[in-house]
Coordinates of C-alpha atoms and ligand atoms in Angstrom, one line a residue:
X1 CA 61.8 56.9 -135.0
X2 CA 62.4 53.4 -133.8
X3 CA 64.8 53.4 -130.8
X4 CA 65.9 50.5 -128.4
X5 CA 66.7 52.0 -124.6
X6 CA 68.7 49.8 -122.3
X7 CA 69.4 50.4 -118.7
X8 CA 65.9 51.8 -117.4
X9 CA 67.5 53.5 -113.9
X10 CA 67.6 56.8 -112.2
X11 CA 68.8 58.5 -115.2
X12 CA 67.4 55.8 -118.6
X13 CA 63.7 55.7 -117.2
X14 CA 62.8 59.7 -117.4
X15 CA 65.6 59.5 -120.7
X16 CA 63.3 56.7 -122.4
X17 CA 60.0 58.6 -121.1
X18 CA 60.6 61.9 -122.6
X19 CA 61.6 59.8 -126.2
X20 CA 58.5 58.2 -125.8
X21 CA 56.1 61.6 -124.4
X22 CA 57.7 63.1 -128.4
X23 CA 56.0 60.4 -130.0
X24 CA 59.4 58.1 -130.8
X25 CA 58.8 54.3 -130.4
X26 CA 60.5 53.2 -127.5
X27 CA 61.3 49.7 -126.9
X28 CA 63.3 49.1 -123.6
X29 CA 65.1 46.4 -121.6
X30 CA 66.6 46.8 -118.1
X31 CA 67.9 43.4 -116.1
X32 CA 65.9 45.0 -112.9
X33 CA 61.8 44.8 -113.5
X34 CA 60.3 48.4 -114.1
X35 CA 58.2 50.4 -115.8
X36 CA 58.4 53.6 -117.7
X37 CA 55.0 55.3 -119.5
X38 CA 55.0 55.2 -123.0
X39 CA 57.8 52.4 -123.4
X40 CA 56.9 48.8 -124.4
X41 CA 59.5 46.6 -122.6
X42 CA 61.0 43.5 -124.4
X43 CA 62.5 40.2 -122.9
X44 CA 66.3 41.0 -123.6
X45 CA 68.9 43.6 -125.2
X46 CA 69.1 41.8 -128.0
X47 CA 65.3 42.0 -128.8
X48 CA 65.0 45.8 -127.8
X49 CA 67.7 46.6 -130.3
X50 CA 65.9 44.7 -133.1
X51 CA 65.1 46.6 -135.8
X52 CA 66.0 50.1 -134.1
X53 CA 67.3 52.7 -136.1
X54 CA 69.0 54.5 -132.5
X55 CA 69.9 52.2 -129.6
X56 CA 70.6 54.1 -126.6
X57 CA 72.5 52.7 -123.5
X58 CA 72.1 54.6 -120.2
X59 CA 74.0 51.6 -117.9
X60 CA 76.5 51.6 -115.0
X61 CA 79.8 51.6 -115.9
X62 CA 82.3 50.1 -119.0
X63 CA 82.6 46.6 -118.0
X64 CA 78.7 46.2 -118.5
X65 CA 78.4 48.4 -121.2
X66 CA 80.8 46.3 -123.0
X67 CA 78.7 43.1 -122.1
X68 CA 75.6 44.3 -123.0
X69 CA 77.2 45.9 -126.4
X70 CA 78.9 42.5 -127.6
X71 CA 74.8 41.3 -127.3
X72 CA 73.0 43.9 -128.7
X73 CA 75.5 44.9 -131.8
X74 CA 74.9 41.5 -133.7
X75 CA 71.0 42.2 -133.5
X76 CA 71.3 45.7 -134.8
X77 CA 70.5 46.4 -138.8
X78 CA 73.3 48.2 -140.7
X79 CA 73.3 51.8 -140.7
X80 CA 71.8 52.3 -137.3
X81 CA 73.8 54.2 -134.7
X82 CA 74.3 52.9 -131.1
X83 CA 74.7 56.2 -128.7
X84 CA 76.0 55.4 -125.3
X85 CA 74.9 58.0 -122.6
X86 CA 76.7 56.4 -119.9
X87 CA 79.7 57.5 -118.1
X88 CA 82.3 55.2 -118.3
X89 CA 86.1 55.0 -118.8
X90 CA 87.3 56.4 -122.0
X91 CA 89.0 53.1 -123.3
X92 CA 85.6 51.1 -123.2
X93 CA 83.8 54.0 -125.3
X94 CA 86.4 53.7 -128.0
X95 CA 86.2 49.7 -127.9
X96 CA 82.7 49.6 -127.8
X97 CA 82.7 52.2 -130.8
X98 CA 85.0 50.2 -132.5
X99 CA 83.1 47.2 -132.6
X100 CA 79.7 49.2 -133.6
X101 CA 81.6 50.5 -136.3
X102 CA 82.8 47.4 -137.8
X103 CA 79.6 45.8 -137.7
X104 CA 78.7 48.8 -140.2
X105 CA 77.1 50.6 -137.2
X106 CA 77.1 54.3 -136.1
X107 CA 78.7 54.8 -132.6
X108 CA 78.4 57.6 -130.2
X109 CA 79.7 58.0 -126.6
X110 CA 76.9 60.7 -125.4
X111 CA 77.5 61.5 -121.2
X112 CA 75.4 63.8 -119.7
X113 CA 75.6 66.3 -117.4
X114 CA 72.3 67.7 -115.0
X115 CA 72.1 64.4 -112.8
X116 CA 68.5 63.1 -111.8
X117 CA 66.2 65.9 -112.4
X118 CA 67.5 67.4 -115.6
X119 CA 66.9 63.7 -117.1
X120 CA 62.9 64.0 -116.1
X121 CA 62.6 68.0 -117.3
X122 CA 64.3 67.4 -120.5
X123 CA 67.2 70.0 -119.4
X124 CA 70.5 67.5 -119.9
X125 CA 73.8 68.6 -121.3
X126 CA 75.4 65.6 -123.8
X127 CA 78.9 65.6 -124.5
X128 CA 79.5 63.2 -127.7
X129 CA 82.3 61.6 -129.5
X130 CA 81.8 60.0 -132.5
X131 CA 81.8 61.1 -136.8
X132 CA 79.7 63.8 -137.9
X133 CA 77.2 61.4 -139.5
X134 CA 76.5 59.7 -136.1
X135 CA 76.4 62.9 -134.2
X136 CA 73.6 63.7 -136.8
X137 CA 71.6 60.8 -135.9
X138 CA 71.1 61.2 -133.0
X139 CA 71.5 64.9 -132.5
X140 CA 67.7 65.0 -132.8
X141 CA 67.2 62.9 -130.0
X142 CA 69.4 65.0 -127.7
X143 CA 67.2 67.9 -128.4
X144 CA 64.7 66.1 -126.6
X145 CA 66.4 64.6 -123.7
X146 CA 68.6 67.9 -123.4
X147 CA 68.8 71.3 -124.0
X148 CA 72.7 71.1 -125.3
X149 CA 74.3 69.0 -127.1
X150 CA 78.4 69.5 -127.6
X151 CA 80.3 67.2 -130.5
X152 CA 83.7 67.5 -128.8
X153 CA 85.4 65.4 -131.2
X154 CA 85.9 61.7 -132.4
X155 CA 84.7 58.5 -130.0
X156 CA 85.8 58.8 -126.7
X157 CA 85.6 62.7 -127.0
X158 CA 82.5 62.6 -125.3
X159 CA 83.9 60.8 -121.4
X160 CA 87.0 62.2 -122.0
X161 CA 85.1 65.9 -121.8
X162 CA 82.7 64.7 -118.8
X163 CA 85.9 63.3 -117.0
X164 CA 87.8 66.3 -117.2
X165 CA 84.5 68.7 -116.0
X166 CA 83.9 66.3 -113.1
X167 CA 87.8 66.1 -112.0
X168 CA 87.2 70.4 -111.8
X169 CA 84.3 69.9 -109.7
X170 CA 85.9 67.2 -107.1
X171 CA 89.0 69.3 -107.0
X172 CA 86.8 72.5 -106.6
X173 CA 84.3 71.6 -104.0
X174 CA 87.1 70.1 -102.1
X175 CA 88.6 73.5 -101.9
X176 CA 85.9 75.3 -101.4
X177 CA 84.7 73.5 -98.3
X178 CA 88.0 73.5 -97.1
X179 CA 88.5 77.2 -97.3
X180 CA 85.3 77.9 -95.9
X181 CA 85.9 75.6 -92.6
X182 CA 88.9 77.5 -92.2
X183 CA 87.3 80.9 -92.5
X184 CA 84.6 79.4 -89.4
X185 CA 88.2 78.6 -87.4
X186 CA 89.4 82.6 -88.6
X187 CA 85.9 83.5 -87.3
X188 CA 85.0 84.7 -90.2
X189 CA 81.0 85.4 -91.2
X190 CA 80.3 82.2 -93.5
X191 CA 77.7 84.9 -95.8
X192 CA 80.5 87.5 -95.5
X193 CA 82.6 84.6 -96.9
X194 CA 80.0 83.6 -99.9
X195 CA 79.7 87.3 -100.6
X196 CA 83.8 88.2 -100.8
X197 CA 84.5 84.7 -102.9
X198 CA 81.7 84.6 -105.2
X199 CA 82.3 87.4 -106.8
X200 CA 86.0 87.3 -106.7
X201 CA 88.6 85.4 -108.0
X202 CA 88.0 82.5 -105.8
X203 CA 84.7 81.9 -107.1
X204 CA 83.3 78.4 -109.3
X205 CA 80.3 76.8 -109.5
X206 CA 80.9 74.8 -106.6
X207 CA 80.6 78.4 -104.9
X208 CA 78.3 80.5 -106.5
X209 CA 76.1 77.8 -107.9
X210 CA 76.0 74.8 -105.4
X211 CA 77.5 76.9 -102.0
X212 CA 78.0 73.5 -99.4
X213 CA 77.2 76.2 -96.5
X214 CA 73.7 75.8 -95.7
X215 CA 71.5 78.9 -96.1
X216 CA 74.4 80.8 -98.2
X217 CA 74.0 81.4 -101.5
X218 CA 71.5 79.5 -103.7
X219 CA 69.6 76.6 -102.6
X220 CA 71.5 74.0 -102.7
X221 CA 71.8 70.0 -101.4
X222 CA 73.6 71.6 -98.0
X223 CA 70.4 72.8 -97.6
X224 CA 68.4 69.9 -97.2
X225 CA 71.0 67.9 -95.0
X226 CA 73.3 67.3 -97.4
X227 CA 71.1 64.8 -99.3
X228 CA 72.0 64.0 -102.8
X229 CA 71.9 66.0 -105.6
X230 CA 75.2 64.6 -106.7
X231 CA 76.1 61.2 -104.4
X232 CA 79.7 61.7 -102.9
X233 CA 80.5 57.8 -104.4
X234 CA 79.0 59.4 -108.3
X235 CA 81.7 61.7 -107.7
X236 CA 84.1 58.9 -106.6
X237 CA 83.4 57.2 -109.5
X238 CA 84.1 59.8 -112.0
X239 CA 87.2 60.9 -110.1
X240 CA 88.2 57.3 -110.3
X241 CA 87.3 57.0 -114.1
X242 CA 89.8 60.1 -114.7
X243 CA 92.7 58.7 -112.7
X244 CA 91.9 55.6 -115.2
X245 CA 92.2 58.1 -118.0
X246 CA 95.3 60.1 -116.4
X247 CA 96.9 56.6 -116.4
X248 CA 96.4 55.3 -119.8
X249 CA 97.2 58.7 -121.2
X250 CA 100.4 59.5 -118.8
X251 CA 99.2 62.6 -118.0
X252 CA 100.2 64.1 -114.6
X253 CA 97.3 65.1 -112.2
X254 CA 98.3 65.6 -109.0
X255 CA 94.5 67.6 -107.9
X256 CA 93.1 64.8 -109.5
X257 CA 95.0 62.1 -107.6
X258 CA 94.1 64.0 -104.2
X259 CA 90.4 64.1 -104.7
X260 CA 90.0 60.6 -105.7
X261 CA 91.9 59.6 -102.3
X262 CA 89.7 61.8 -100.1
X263 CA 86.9 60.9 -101.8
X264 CA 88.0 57.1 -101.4
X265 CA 88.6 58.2 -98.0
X266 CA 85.1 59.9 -97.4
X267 CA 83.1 57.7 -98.9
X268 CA 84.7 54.0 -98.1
X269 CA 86.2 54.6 -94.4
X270 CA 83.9 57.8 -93.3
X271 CA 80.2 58.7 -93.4
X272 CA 80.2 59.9 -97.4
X273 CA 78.1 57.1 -98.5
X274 CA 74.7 58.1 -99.7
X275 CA 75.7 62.1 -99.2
X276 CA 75.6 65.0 -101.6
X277 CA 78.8 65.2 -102.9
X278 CA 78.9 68.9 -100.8
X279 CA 78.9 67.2 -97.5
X280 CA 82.5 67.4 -97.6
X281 CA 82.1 70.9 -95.8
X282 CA 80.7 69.3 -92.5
X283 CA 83.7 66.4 -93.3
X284 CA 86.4 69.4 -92.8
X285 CA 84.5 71.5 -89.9
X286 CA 84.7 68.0 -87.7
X287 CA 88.4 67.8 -88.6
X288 CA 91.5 69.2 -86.9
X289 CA 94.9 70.1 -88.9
X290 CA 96.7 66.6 -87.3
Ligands
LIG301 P1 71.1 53.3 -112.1 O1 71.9 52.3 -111.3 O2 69.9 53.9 -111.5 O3 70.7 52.6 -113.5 C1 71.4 51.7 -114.2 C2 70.4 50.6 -114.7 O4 71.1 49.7 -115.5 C3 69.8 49.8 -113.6 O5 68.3 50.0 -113.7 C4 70.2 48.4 -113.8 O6 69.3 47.4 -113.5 C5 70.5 48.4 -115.3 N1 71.4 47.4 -115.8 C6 72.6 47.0 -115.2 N2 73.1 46.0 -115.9 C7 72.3 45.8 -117.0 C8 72.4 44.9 -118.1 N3 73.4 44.0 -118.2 N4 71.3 44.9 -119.0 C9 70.3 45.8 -118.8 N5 70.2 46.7 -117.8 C10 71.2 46.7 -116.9 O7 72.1 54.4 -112.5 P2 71.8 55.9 -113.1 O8 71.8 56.8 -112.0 O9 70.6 55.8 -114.0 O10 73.1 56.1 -113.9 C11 73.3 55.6 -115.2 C12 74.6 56.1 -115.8 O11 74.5 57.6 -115.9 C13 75.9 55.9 -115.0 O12 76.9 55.6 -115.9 C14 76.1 57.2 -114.2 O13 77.4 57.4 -113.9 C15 75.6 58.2 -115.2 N6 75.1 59.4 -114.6 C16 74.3 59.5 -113.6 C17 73.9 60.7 -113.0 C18 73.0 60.7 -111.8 O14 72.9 61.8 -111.2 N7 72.4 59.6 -111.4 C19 74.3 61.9 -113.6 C20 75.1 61.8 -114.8 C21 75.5 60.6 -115.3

């Protein structure tokens, strides 16, 4: 297949790689100068999207997507289905879908879950929003990017589900490095802790499949100093794009709300920046209850 791939970063570069490693001809363009084996790069959007019969988007958040999607949608044939696989706010998936779709285009809003290294093994999870037909496009390619692909519903589905899963997982690891920096103050074993929570009611995957205590549980990004993993300001971001959503949708979530302001708070006004998302736990044992 003929696909265009735009935004060649951390996450685009092993995407468009593995396409390519299938034996799909990959044309890229990213505005930063790079290189990815197998993919012929081209001089703008517009010209990687020429004649594609898939262009994927892997960029950094709505406001660009929508830029680069007003340039590339004019230069795509009829038919062809633009998948976005960035994350970005729920309202810019459904304009940018809308516009695909009235230039006779295919949309789908395609997030992934699995972060840096499940892009280069081929492991991602895609959450997609869009009509059956597209789904069916580009279903094929997910099976190569990913190893599970969920169609949760019409355009937007796709953020709205990745939103929601990453509001859980602030809201989660926040309590569970809170409760475990009280359990140190109660003197209580932090491996006696792991043991009792994760496999009681208390547990998550924040617990029992990313523990932020170093050397408890599974290996984890507390275990190599807290490097990322999942960057405390990734997390900020999608905490921020589901405040966004709670807004536009007048939904109440207070859990929500708090995470996004001690994120805010970790990551803009404390040392957050550039840490695994788990570092949180070393945020609360510094802290006192004033
Ligand atoms: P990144 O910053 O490494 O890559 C984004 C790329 O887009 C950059 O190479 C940049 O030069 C390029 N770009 C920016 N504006 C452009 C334009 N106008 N035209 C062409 N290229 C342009 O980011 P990433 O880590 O690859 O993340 C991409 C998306 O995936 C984000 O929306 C992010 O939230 C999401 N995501 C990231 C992870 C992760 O662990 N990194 C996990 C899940 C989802």
């Amino acid at each position: 297949m003929k696909i265009g791939f735009i935004g060649l970063g951390n996450m685009g570069a092993p995407m468009a790689a593995n396409l390519a490693k299938a034996g799909h001809d990959v044309t890229g363009f990213d505005m930063a100068k790079v290189e990815v084996a197998g993919v012929t790069l081209a001089a703008s959007a517009a010209a990687a999207a020429e004649g594609a019969e898939v262009v994927i988007t892997m960029l950094p958040n709505g406001q660009i997507l929508r830029h680069v999607a007003a340039e590339i949608i004019p230069a795509m044939a009829a038919g062809a289905a633009l998948v976005d696989c960035s994350t970005v706010d729920v309202d810019s998936a459904r304009a940018v879908a809308e516009q695909a779709e009235a230039a006779g285009l295919l949309a789908v809003d395609a997030p992934v879950s699995g972060g840096i290294g499940g892009a280069a093994a081929g492991t991602l999870t895609f959450m997609a929003g869009g009509s059956d037909v597209a789904f069916a496009k580009a279903a094929p390619l997910f099976e190569i990017m990913g190893q599970k692909a969920v169609h949760c519903g019409t355009s937007g589905a796709g953020q709205a589900a990745k939103i929601c899963n990453n509001m859980i997982l602030g809201v989660t690891m926040i309590a569970t490095c809170e409760a475990f920096a009280l359990a140190d103050k109660l003197g209580l074993d932090r491996q006696k802790m792991f043991d009792v929570v994760s496999t009681s009611s208390g547990y998550s995957w924040s617990m029992n499949a990313y523990c932020p205590a170093p050397g408890v549980g599974p290996t984890s990004p507390a275990d190599n100093g807290y490097k990322p993993g999942f960057a405390a300001e990734l997390m900020l971001k999608d905490l921020r794009l589901s405040q966004q959503a709670a807004d536009s949708a007048d939904a109440d979530t207070p859990m929500g709300q708090l995470a996004e302001a001690l994120y805010t708070q970790f990551v803009e006004r404390e040392e957050g920046k550039g840490m695994d998302f788990s570092a949180m736990l070393p945020r609360f044992e510094k802290r006192t209850r004033s």
